[in-house]
Amino acid sequence: MSNELEHVHCLIIGSGPAGYTAAIYAARANLRPVLYQGIQPGGQLTITTEVENYPGYPDGVQGPEMMVEFEKQAKRMGTDIRYGLATNVDFSSRPFRVEVDEEKWILADSVIVSTGASAQWLGLESEQRLNGYGVSACAVCDGFFFKGKEVCIIGGGDTAAEEALYLSKICSTVHHFVRRGEFRASKVMQERVLNTPNIKVYWNTEVDEVLGEKTVQAVRVKNNRTGEKTVIPVSAYFVAIGHKPNSDIFKGWLEMDETGYIKTVPGSTRTNVEGVFAAGDVQDKTYRQAVTAAGSGCMAALDAERFLGTVAHQQAIPAAKAVG
Ligand SMILES: Cc1cc2nc3c(=O)[nH]c(=O)nc-3n(C[C@H](O)[C@H](O)[C@H](O)COP(=O)(O)OP(=O)(O)OC[C@H]3O[C@@H](n4cnc5c(N)ncnc54)[C@H](O)[C@@H]3O)c2cc1C
């Protein structure tokens, strides 16, 4: 069977900062990495505009441009970069088996999972149209662009509370819309938000539309008890209703938390399956930054290199049992 299948040494799934950084390190370590880009080559940064907090770009850089540079560097080091989606995996034995585009299976001695996460949106047309022009799903990334301005944030959980507090230190007023009559956030976070003078909380309030032609100018909200609609002028709209890690195809093989974030051994990128590593946002619900994703991509390549060195002369042995 295995004779007919392509057999790669180091397979990288995902082409965001984590995947490309893993590729740069793996290629330089002569692991001959093959990288599948998925449906969003370049990852989440391709849907943003200016990135100002990635070191090495003193004047900032456009997200899509930066990811082209990552790709070029990975390619120049010798990574085999391919357009394709991993659609299924079988980690029951080594070499591992990964299905691409529901068409072909390939064998891999090691796998680096760097499939990222996707922000959840309310689903408004205006949200997508103004994405990157005042609409954002990342306050830490984009809050600074609205220094001294009025902004709004949507969400009632801990992330929304944390991001509202972050924005309150930069922006003049933070209008905080909560769909229910209470927060889901922890008590301590709720208190911090409610005690911050420039955060204005609106209960039972849902966003009806983000307004603005080229950039965000205002938001129209609706009180879901009274039906009353109000237009509030804001320069930015931050949505913080959760992220979904792109980990569905690994369910049953890799241990995850209740949201689907892949669990790694602290201080490493090792998963519960020896030889399978996870890097970037798919395993990180705390930091979710390009630089941390890139850092863990580097770790994954170094972990894979060590692993491959250790098993180099071993026979194929059973690798894992399905979990869950
Ligand atoms: C609007 C926005 C603005 C942001 N701005 C900043 C910023 O200014 N600074 C900053 O540091 N961070 C910013 N971030 C966060 C940053 O983009 C992420 O932390 C970072 O991209 C995570 O990198 P990653 O490699 O883990 O995953 P991602 O960038 O999410 O990439 C995941 C990759 O995996 C691929 N993939 C998924 N499933 C599969 C599959 N089954 N098979 C093959 N490939 C697959 C996708 O196609 C994609 O290429 C921003 C995020 C957003 C949404």
mmCIF file of C-alpha atoms and ligand atoms in Angstrom:
data_model
loop_
_atom_site.group_PDB
_atom_site.id
_atom_site.type_symbol
_atom_site.label_atom_id
_atom_site.label_comp_id
_atom_site.label_asym_id
_atom_site.label_seq_id
_atom_site.Cartn_x
_atom_site.Cartn_y
_atom_site.Cartn_z
ATOM 1 C CA MET A 1 0.000 0.000 0.000
ATOM 2 C CA SER A 2 2.619 2.497 1.122
ATOM 3 C CA ASN A 3 4.607 2.019 -2.083
ATOM 4 C CA GLU A 4 1.889 3.752 -4.066
ATOM 5 C CA LEU A 5 1.543 6.698 -1.740
ATOM 6 C CA GLU A 6 3.766 9.715 -1.601
ATOM 7 C CA HIS A 7 5.851 9.602 1.562
ATOM 8 C CA VAL A 8 7.056 12.882 3.073
ATOM 9 C CA HIS A 9 9.366 13.440 5.983
ATOM 10 C CA CYS A 10 7.775 16.535 7.487
ATOM 11 C CA LEU A 11 4.275 17.592 6.549
ATOM 12 C CA ILE A 12 3.084 21.065 7.504
ATOM 13 C CA ILE A 13 -0.633 21.791 7.390
ATOM 14 C CA GLY A 14 -1.449 25.501 7.163
ATOM 15 C CA SER A 15 0.185 28.592 5.696
ATOM 16 C CA GLY A 16 -0.153 31.300 8.335
ATOM 17 C CA PRO A 17 2.779 32.712 10.338
ATOM 18 C CA ALA A 18 3.066 29.420 12.259
ATOM 19 C CA GLY A 19 3.135 27.154 9.197
ATOM 20 C CA TYR A 20 5.562 29.263 7.171
ATOM 21 C CA THR A 21 7.916 29.743 10.117
ATOM 22 C CA ALA A 22 7.867 26.004 10.785
ATOM 23 C CA ALA A 23 8.648 25.528 7.087
ATOM 24 C CA ILE A 24 11.633 27.903 7.179
ATOM 25 C CA TYR A 25 13.155 26.071 10.134
ATOM 26 C CA ALA A 26 12.298 22.587 8.872
ATOM 27 C CA ALA A 27 13.753 23.306 5.426
ATOM 28 C CA ARG A 28 16.952 24.693 6.904
ATOM 29 C CA ALA A 29 17.234 21.565 9.048
ATOM 30 C CA ASN A 30 16.964 19.481 5.874
ATOM 31 C CA LEU A 31 13.618 17.928 6.805
ATOM 32 C CA ARG A 32 12.391 18.512 3.216
ATOM 33 C CA PRO A 33 9.053 19.952 4.355
ATOM 34 C CA VAL A 34 5.925 19.801 2.262
ATOM 35 C CA LEU A 35 3.374 22.464 3.186
ATOM 36 C CA TYR A 36 -0.303 22.498 2.298
ATOM 37 C CA GLN A 37 -1.749 25.991 2.294
ATOM 38 C CA GLY A 38 -5.452 25.337 2.794
ATOM 39 C CA ILE A 39 -8.182 27.612 1.515
ATOM 40 C CA GLN A 40 -6.632 30.761 2.941
ATOM 41 C CA PRO A 41 -3.012 30.914 1.739
ATOM 42 C CA GLY A 42 -1.212 33.259 4.134
ATOM 43 C CA GLY A 43 -3.788 32.808 6.894
ATOM 44 C CA GLN A 44 -5.699 35.380 8.905
ATOM 45 C CA LEU A 45 -3.368 38.291 8.172
ATOM 46 C CA THR A 46 -4.482 38.252 4.563
ATOM 47 C CA ILE A 47 -7.825 39.689 5.640
ATOM 48 C CA THR A 48 -6.386 42.647 7.496
ATOM 49 C CA THR A 49 -4.761 45.869 6.352
ATOM 50 C CA GLU A 50 -1.933 47.411 8.374
ATOM 51 C CA VAL A 51 0.168 45.307 10.770
ATOM 52 C CA GLU A 52 2.214 47.530 13.047
ATOM 53 C CA ASN A 53 3.283 45.188 15.805
ATOM 54 C CA TYR A 54 5.327 42.575 13.951
ATOM 55 C CA PRO A 55 8.992 43.233 14.741
ATOM 56 C CA GLY A 56 11.236 44.059 11.808
ATOM 57 C CA TYR A 57 8.755 46.336 10.032
ATOM 58 C CA PRO A 58 9.390 49.750 11.626
ATOM 59 C CA ASP A 59 6.945 51.483 9.290
ATOM 60 C CA GLY A 60 4.282 48.789 9.500
ATOM 61 C CA VAL A 61 3.304 46.491 6.654
ATOM 62 C CA GLN A 62 0.108 45.382 4.953
ATOM 63 C CA GLY A 63 -0.926 41.934 6.253
ATOM 64 C CA PRO A 64 -1.210 40.282 2.792
ATOM 65 C CA GLU A 65 2.171 41.728 1.759
ATOM 66 C CA MET A 66 3.823 40.393 4.896
ATOM 67 C CA MET A 67 2.477 36.914 4.259
ATOM 68 C CA VAL A 68 3.816 36.953 0.687
ATOM 69 C CA GLU A 69 7.243 37.646 2.221
ATOM 70 C CA PHE A 70 6.806 34.705 4.632
ATOM 71 C CA GLU A 71 5.914 32.450 1.708
ATOM 72 C CA LYS A 72 8.879 33.626 -0.376
ATOM 73 C CA GLN A 73 11.258 32.939 2.496
ATOM 74 C CA ALA A 74 9.845 29.448 3.104
ATOM 75 C CA LYS A 75 10.095 28.696 -0.615
ATOM 76 C CA ARG A 76 13.645 30.029 -0.906
ATOM 77 C CA MET A 77 14.740 27.696 1.893
ATOM 78 C CA GLY A 78 13.391 24.767 -0.110
ATOM 79 C CA THR A 79 9.857 24.147 1.163
ATOM 80 C CA ASP A 80 7.555 22.375 -1.254
ATOM 81 C CA ILE A 81 4.495 24.644 -1.001
ATOM 82 C CA ARG A 82 1.256 23.283 -2.380
ATOM 83 C CA TYR A 83 -2.281 24.509 -2.702
ATOM 84 C CA GLY A 84 -4.535 21.942 -1.042
ATOM 85 C CA LEU A 85 -6.630 21.162 1.992
ATOM 86 C CA ALA A 86 -6.038 18.393 4.499
ATOM 87 C CA THR A 87 -9.429 16.695 4.657
ATOM 88 C CA ASN A 88 -8.826 13.698 6.915
ATOM 89 C CA VAL A 89 -6.094 12.109 8.994
ATOM 90 C CA ASP A 90 -5.222 8.724 10.380
ATOM 91 C CA PHE A 91 -2.700 8.893 13.202
ATOM 92 C CA SER A 92 -3.109 5.257 14.267
ATOM 93 C CA SER A 93 0.367 4.261 13.139
ATOM 94 C CA ARG A 94 3.529 5.721 11.684
ATOM 95 C CA PRO A 95 4.036 6.858 9.056
ATOM 96 C CA PHE A 96 0.923 8.970 9.592
ATOM 97 C CA ARG A 97 -1.672 9.222 6.851
ATOM 98 C CA VAL A 98 -3.144 12.530 5.745
ATOM 99 C CA GLU A 99 -5.788 12.904 3.078
ATOM 100 C CA VAL A 100 -5.585 15.916 0.743
ATOM 101 C CA ASP A 101 -8.600 17.419 -1.042
ATOM 102 C CA GLU A 102 -10.594 14.229 -0.376
ATOM 103 C CA GLU A 103 -8.596 12.766 -3.249
ATOM 104 C CA LYS A 104 -5.306 11.303 -2.243
ATOM 105 C CA TRP A 105 -3.611 10.071 0.899
ATOM 106 C CA ILE A 106 -0.016 10.833 1.682
ATOM 107 C CA LEU A 107 2.277 9.361 4.297
ATOM 108 C CA ALA A 108 4.211 11.542 6.712
ATOM 109 C CA ASP A 109 6.913 10.745 9.242
ATOM 110 C CA SER A 110 5.998 13.866 11.209
ATOM 111 C CA VAL A 111 3.139 16.337 11.024
ATOM 112 C CA ILE A 112 3.005 19.970 12.090
ATOM 113 C CA VAL A 113 -0.558 21.186 12.521
ATOM 114 C CA SER A 114 -0.765 24.959 12.033
ATOM 115 C CA THR A 115 -4.324 25.349 10.821
ATOM 116 C CA GLY A 116 -5.058 28.479 12.875
ATOM 117 C CA ALA A 117 -8.380 29.686 14.117
ATOM 118 C CA SER A 118 -11.193 31.767 12.703
ATOM 119 C CA ALA A 119 -12.846 34.665 14.448
ATOM 120 C CA GLN A 120 -16.588 34.377 14.750
ATOM 121 C CA TRP A 121 -18.659 37.190 13.306
ATOM 122 C CA LEU A 122 -22.255 38.258 13.699
ATOM 123 C CA GLY A 123 -22.723 37.646 9.987
ATOM 124 C CA LEU A 124 -23.710 41.150 8.874
ATOM 125 C CA GLU A 125 -22.930 42.147 5.292
ATOM 126 C CA SER A 126 -21.521 45.457 6.561
ATOM 127 C CA GLU A 127 -19.128 43.587 8.862
ATOM 128 C CA GLN A 128 -17.487 41.882 5.899
ATOM 129 C CA ARG A 129 -17.539 44.973 3.675
ATOM 130 C CA LEU A 130 -15.751 47.130 6.262
ATOM 131 C CA ASN A 131 -13.433 44.401 7.525
ATOM 132 C CA GLY A 132 -10.003 45.996 7.890
ATOM 133 C CA TYR A 133 -11.528 49.482 7.568
ATOM 134 C CA GLY A 134 -12.646 49.876 11.161
ATOM 135 C CA VAL A 135 -14.134 46.410 11.595
ATOM 136 C CA SER A 136 -11.837 44.048 13.453
ATOM 137 C CA ALA A 137 -11.885 40.878 15.489
ATOM 138 C CA CYS A 138 -8.689 41.736 17.353
ATOM 139 C CA ALA A 139 -8.484 44.697 19.749
ATOM 140 C CA VAL A 140 -4.840 44.049 20.593
ATOM 141 C CA CYS A 141 -3.994 44.117 16.881
ATOM 142 C CA ASP A 142 -6.044 47.102 15.772
ATOM 143 C CA GLY A 143 -7.004 49.144 18.862
ATOM 144 C CA PHE A 144 -3.983 51.399 18.525
ATOM 145 C CA PHE A 145 -5.223 52.720 15.163
ATOM 146 C CA PHE A 146 -8.164 54.298 17.019
ATOM 147 C CA LYS A 147 -6.252 56.084 19.732
ATOM 148 C CA GLY A 148 -8.397 58.777 21.361
ATOM 149 C CA LYS A 149 -11.481 57.770 19.316
ATOM 150 C CA GLU A 150 -14.880 56.333 20.274
ATOM 151 C CA VAL A 151 -15.146 52.634 19.468
ATOM 152 C CA CYS A 152 -17.503 49.774 20.231
ATOM 153 C CA ILE A 153 -17.107 46.159 21.172
ATOM 154 C CA ILE A 154 -19.542 43.264 20.992
ATOM 155 C CA GLY A 155 -19.569 40.282 23.345
ATOM 156 C CA GLY A 156 -20.374 39.266 26.888
ATOM 157 C CA GLY A 157 -17.614 36.785 27.708
ATOM 158 C CA ASP A 158 -14.162 37.057 29.208
ATOM 159 C CA THR A 159 -12.475 37.857 25.893
ATOM 160 C CA ALA A 160 -14.850 40.741 25.226
ATOM 161 C CA ALA A 161 -14.325 42.050 28.760
ATOM 162 C CA GLU A 162 -10.553 41.786 28.410
ATOM 163 C CA GLU A 163 -10.574 43.501 25.021
ATOM 164 C CA ALA A 164 -12.911 46.264 26.280
ATOM 165 C CA LEU A 165 -10.451 46.953 29.112
ATOM 166 C CA TYR A 166 -7.562 46.979 26.654
ATOM 167 C CA LEU A 167 -9.398 49.465 24.396
ATOM 168 C CA SER A 168 -10.371 51.664 27.365
ATOM 169 C CA LYS A 169 -6.687 52.476 27.860
ATOM 170 C CA ILE A 170 -6.305 53.683 24.277
ATOM 171 C CA CYS A 171 -9.687 55.006 23.152
ATOM 172 C CA SER A 172 -11.786 57.850 24.555
ATOM 173 C CA THR A 173 -15.003 55.820 24.982
ATOM 174 C CA VAL A 174 -15.740 52.134 24.550
ATOM 175 C CA HIS A 175 -19.405 51.325 23.856
ATOM 176 C CA HIS A 176 -19.818 47.734 24.985
ATOM 177 C CA PHE A 177 -22.851 45.877 23.607
ATOM 178 C CA VAL A 178 -24.061 42.779 25.434
ATOM 179 C CA ARG A 179 -26.869 40.690 23.944
ATOM 180 C CA ARG A 180 -28.142 39.452 27.274
ATOM 181 C CA GLY A 181 -29.010 41.290 30.470
ATOM 182 C CA GLU A 182 -25.770 40.154 32.082
ATOM 183 C CA PHE A 183 -22.172 39.250 31.303
ATOM 184 C CA ARG A 184 -20.974 35.682 30.836
ATOM 185 C CA ALA A 185 -17.502 36.901 31.855
ATOM 186 C CA SER A 186 -16.054 35.985 35.226
ATOM 187 C CA LYS A 187 -17.072 38.110 38.205
ATOM 188 C CA VAL A 188 -13.706 39.779 38.473
ATOM 189 C CA MET A 189 -13.689 40.793 34.798
ATOM 190 C CA GLN A 190 -17.272 42.053 35.029
ATOM 191 C CA GLU A 191 -16.359 44.259 37.959
ATOM 192 C CA ARG A 192 -13.351 45.663 36.180
ATOM 193 C CA VAL A 193 -15.443 46.555 33.135
ATOM 194 C CA LEU A 194 -18.258 48.067 35.155
ATOM 195 C CA ASN A 195 -15.812 50.117 37.217
ATOM 196 C CA THR A 196 -14.010 51.577 34.210
ATOM 197 C CA PRO A 197 -15.453 55.044 33.637
ATOM 198 C CA ASN A 198 -14.930 55.178 29.861
ATOM 199 C CA ILE A 199 -16.604 51.821 29.151
ATOM 200 C CA LYS A 200 -20.324 52.253 28.618
ATOM 201 C CA VAL A 201 -22.210 48.948 28.835
ATOM 202 C CA TYR A 202 -25.496 48.478 26.949
ATOM 203 C CA TRP A 203 -27.497 45.422 28.096
ATOM 204 C CA ASN A 204 -29.914 43.494 25.852
ATOM 205 C CA THR A 205 -28.365 45.215 22.877
ATOM 206 C CA GLU A 206 -27.638 43.729 19.477
ATOM 207 C CA VAL A 207 -25.909 45.254 16.500
ATOM 208 C CA ASP A 208 -28.240 45.839 13.604
ATOM 209 C CA GLU A 209 -25.717 47.268 11.130
ATOM 210 C CA VAL A 210 -22.271 48.782 10.930
ATOM 211 C CA LEU A 211 -22.575 52.113 9.130
ATOM 212 C CA GLY A 212 -20.080 53.797 6.844
ATOM 213 C CA GLU A 213 -19.197 53.758 3.181
ATOM 214 C CA LYS A 214 -15.421 53.339 3.143
ATOM 215 C CA THR A 215 -14.665 53.236 6.870
ATOM 216 C CA VAL A 216 -16.726 52.686 10.000
ATOM 217 C CA GLN A 217 -18.638 55.841 10.958
ATOM 218 C CA ALA A 218 -21.285 54.535 13.337
ATOM 219 C CA VAL A 219 -23.142 51.500 14.507
ATOM 220 C CA ARG A 220 -26.883 50.980 14.608
ATOM 221 C CA VAL A 221 -27.991 48.928 17.597
ATOM 222 C CA LYS A 222 -31.310 47.513 18.682
ATOM 223 C CA ASN A 223 -32.553 46.902 22.190
ATOM 224 C CA ASN A 224 -33.916 43.347 21.977
ATOM 225 C CA ARG A 225 -36.438 44.029 24.759
ATOM 226 C CA THR A 226 -37.976 47.260 23.500
ATOM 227 C CA GLY A 227 -37.089 47.018 19.809
ATOM 228 C CA GLU A 228 -35.758 50.573 19.952
ATOM 229 C CA LYS A 229 -32.956 51.333 17.471
ATOM 230 C CA THR A 230 -30.180 53.835 18.138
ATOM 231 C CA VAL A 231 -27.292 55.070 15.993
ATOM 232 C CA ILE A 232 -24.044 55.592 17.891
ATOM 233 C CA PRO A 233 -21.117 57.266 16.133
ATOM 234 C CA VAL A 234 -17.940 55.171 16.448
ATOM 235 C CA SER A 235 -14.704 54.908 14.479
ATOM 236 C CA ALA A 236 -14.219 51.190 15.001
ATOM 237 C CA TYR A 237 -16.232 48.067 15.602
ATOM 238 C CA PHE A 238 -14.589 45.181 17.463
ATOM 239 C CA VAL A 239 -16.275 41.836 17.608
ATOM 240 C CA ALA A 240 -15.279 39.507 20.452
ATOM 241 C CA ILE A 241 -17.791 36.680 20.410
ATOM 242 C CA GLY A 242 -15.258 33.886 20.154
ATOM 243 C CA HIS A 243 -12.840 32.066 17.905
ATOM 244 C CA LYS A 244 -13.098 28.638 16.413
ATOM 245 C CA PRO A 245 -9.885 26.678 16.037
ATOM 246 C CA ASN A 246 -9.625 24.851 12.701
ATOM 247 C CA SER A 247 -9.164 21.450 14.282
ATOM 248 C CA ASP A 248 -12.234 19.417 13.253
ATOM 249 C CA ILE A 249 -10.313 16.886 11.148
ATOM 250 C CA PHE A 250 -8.076 16.028 14.105
ATOM 251 C CA LYS A 251 -10.965 15.204 16.451
ATOM 252 C CA GLY A 252 -10.674 11.717 17.830
ATOM 253 C CA TRP A 253 -6.886 11.761 17.376
ATOM 254 C CA LEU A 254 -5.556 14.837 19.109
ATOM 255 C CA GLU A 255 -6.561 15.878 22.600
ATOM 256 C CA MET A 256 -8.380 19.196 22.651
ATOM 257 C CA ASP A 257 -10.134 21.434 25.109
ATOM 258 C CA GLU A 258 -13.901 21.894 24.978
ATOM 259 C CA THR A 259 -13.654 24.594 22.280
ATOM 260 C CA GLY A 260 -11.393 22.521 20.037
ATOM 261 C CA TYR A 261 -7.998 24.060 20.829
ATOM 262 C CA ILE A 262 -5.355 21.345 20.481
ATOM 263 C CA LYS A 263 -3.595 20.569 23.739
ATOM 264 C CA THR A 264 0.196 20.663 23.730
ATOM 265 C CA VAL A 265 2.662 19.688 26.415
ATOM 266 C CA PRO A 266 3.538 22.977 28.188
ATOM 267 C CA GLY A 267 6.772 24.480 26.923
ATOM 268 C CA SER A 268 6.642 22.460 23.710
ATOM 269 C CA THR A 269 4.463 21.881 20.657
ATOM 270 C CA ARG A 270 4.092 18.146 21.329
ATOM 271 C CA THR A 271 0.560 16.763 21.162
ATOM 272 C CA ASN A 272 -0.637 13.484 22.679
ATOM 273 C CA VAL A 273 0.469 11.737 19.456
ATOM 274 C CA GLU A 274 4.224 11.366 19.308
ATOM 275 C CA GLY A 275 5.416 12.881 16.025
ATOM 276 C CA VAL A 276 2.451 15.237 15.623
ATOM 277 C CA PHE A 277 3.057 18.832 16.684
ATOM 278 C CA ALA A 278 0.721 21.816 16.890
ATOM 279 C CA ALA A 279 1.695 25.461 16.483
ATOM 280 C CA GLY A 280 -0.001 28.846 16.289
ATOM 281 C CA ASP A 281 -3.581 29.816 16.986
ATOM 282 C CA VAL A 282 -4.922 26.263 16.684
ATOM 283 C CA GLN A 283 -3.305 25.550 20.049
ATOM 284 C CA ASP A 284 -3.265 29.041 21.558
ATOM 285 C CA LYS A 285 -6.386 30.669 22.862
ATOM 286 C CA THR A 286 -4.503 33.167 24.986
ATOM 287 C CA TYR A 287 -2.120 35.231 22.854
ATOM 288 C CA ARG A 288 -3.338 34.813 19.250
ATOM 289 C CA GLN A 289 -0.713 37.043 17.643
ATOM 290 C CA ALA A 290 1.347 36.619 14.494
ATOM 291 C CA VAL A 291 4.600 36.809 16.401
ATOM 292 C CA THR A 292 3.559 34.164 18.948
ATOM 293 C CA ALA A 293 2.264 31.941 16.134
ATOM 294 C CA ALA A 294 5.588 32.326 14.313
ATOM 295 C CA GLY A 295 7.461 31.575 17.542
ATOM 296 C CA SER A 296 5.569 28.366 18.105
ATOM 297 C CA GLY A 297 6.047 27.417 14.441
ATOM 298 C CA CYS A 298 9.776 27.605 15.042
ATOM 299 C CA MET A 299 9.356 25.433 18.151
ATOM 300 C CA ALA A 300 7.340 22.864 16.193
ATOM 301 C CA ALA A 301 10.035 22.501 13.538
ATOM 302 C CA LEU A 302 12.712 22.081 16.200
ATOM 303 C CA ASP A 303 10.521 19.550 18.051
ATOM 304 C CA ALA A 304 9.927 17.670 14.778
ATOM 305 C CA GLU A 305 13.628 17.671 13.983
ATOM 306 C CA ARG A 306 14.421 16.184 17.395
ATOM 307 C CA PHE A 307 11.676 13.609 17.026
ATOM 308 C CA LEU A 308 12.781 12.546 13.551
ATOM 309 C CA GLY A 309 16.362 12.293 14.728
ATOM 310 C CA THR A 310 15.299 10.003 17.558
ATOM 311 C CA VAL A 311 13.167 7.676 15.451
ATOM 312 C CA ALA A 312 15.391 7.778 12.383
ATOM 313 C CA HIS A 313 16.522 4.195 12.701
ATOM 314 C CA GLN A 314 13.410 2.740 14.236
ATOM 315 C CA GLN A 315 10.937 0.578 12.404
ATOM 316 C CA ALA A 316 7.396 1.868 11.922
ATOM 317 C CA ILE A 317 5.658 1.333 15.241
ATOM 318 C CA PRO A 318 2.106 1.904 16.407
ATOM 319 C CA ALA A 319 1.798 5.605 17.153
ATOM 320 C CA ALA A 320 -1.527 6.364 18.723
ATOM 321 C CA LYS A 321 -4.933 5.226 19.714
ATOM 322 C CA ALA A 322 -7.918 7.379 18.939
ATOM 323 C CA VAL A 323 -9.017 9.560 21.850
ATOM 324 C CA GLY A 324 -12.469 10.473 23.043
HETATM 325 C C1 LIG B 1 -8.511 40.978 11.245
HETATM 326 C C2 LIG B 1 -7.292 40.463 11.968
HETATM 327 C C3 LIG B 1 -6.236 41.320 12.194
HETATM 328 C C4 LIG B 1 -5.112 40.859 12.859
HETATM 329 N N1 LIG B 1 -4.077 41.711 13.054
HETATM 330 C C5 LIG B 1 -2.964 41.277 13.692
HETATM 331 C C6 LIG B 1 -1.864 42.163 13.907
HETATM 332 O O1 LIG B 1 -1.917 43.344 13.561
HETATM 333 N N2 LIG B 1 -0.782 41.659 14.548
HETATM 334 C C7 LIG B 1 -0.723 40.359 14.978
HETATM 335 O O2 LIG B 1 0.297 39.959 15.534
HETATM 336 N N3 LIG B 1 -1.749 39.508 14.799
HETATM 337 C C8 LIG B 1 -2.869 39.937 14.170
HETATM 338 N N4 LIG B 1 -3.931 39.083 13.999
HETATM 339 C C9 LIG B 1 -3.825 37.728 14.535
HETATM 340 C C10 LIG B 1 -2.986 36.854 13.600
HETATM 341 O O3 LIG B 1 -3.485 36.982 12.303
HETATM 342 C C11 LIG B 1 -3.013 35.406 14.064
HETATM 343 O O4 LIG B 1 -2.602 35.316 15.403
HETATM 344 C C12 LIG B 1 -2.081 34.560 13.201
HETATM 345 O O5 LIG B 1 -2.407 34.699 11.834
HETATM 346 C C13 LIG B 1 -2.156 33.091 13.582
HETATM 347 O O6 LIG B 1 -1.309 32.401 12.743
HETATM 348 P P1 LIG B 1 -1.461 30.847 12.455
HETATM 349 O O7 LIG B 1 -0.345 30.496 11.566
HETATM 350 O O8 LIG B 1 -1.604 30.120 13.726
HETATM 351 O O9 LIG B 1 -2.854 30.651 11.724
HETATM 352 P P2 LIG B 1 -3.658 31.412 10.599
HETATM 353 O O10 LIG B 1 -3.091 32.723 10.227
HETATM 354 O O11 LIG B 1 -5.062 31.359 11.072
HETATM 355 O O12 LIG B 1 -3.487 30.452 9.342
HETATM 356 C C14 LIG B 1 -4.053 29.189 9.305
HETATM 357 C C15 LIG B 1 -3.696 28.531 7.999
HETATM 358 O O13 LIG B 1 -4.127 27.174 8.024
HETATM 359 C C16 LIG B 1 -4.741 26.848 6.791
HETATM 360 N N5 LIG B 1 -5.631 25.721 7.022
HETATM 361 C C17 LIG B 1 -6.696 25.639 7.860
HETATM 362 N N6 LIG B 1 -7.254 24.418 7.789
HETATM 363 C C18 LIG B 1 -6.496 23.720 6.897
HETATM 364 C C19 LIG B 1 -6.563 22.396 6.386
HETATM 365 N N7 LIG B 1 -7.501 21.533 6.772
HETATM 366 N N8 LIG B 1 -5.643 22.009 5.476
HETATM 367 C C20 LIG B 1 -4.660 22.856 5.054
HETATM 368 N N9 LIG B 1 -4.555 24.117 5.525
HETATM 369 C C21 LIG B 1 -5.462 24.543 6.431
HETATM 370 C C22 LIG B 1 -5.399 28.135 6.332
HETATM 371 O O14 LIG B 1 -5.624 28.110 4.927
HETATM 372 C C23 LIG B 1 -4.342 29.158 6.765
HETATM 373 O O15 LIG B 1 -3.370 29.250 5.762
HETATM 374 C C24 LIG B 1 -5.056 39.510 13.325
HETATM 375 C C25 LIG B 1 -6.130 38.647 13.083
HETATM 376 C C26 LIG B 1 -7.228 39.111 12.402
HETATM 377 C C27 LIG B 1 -8.377 38.169 12.132
#
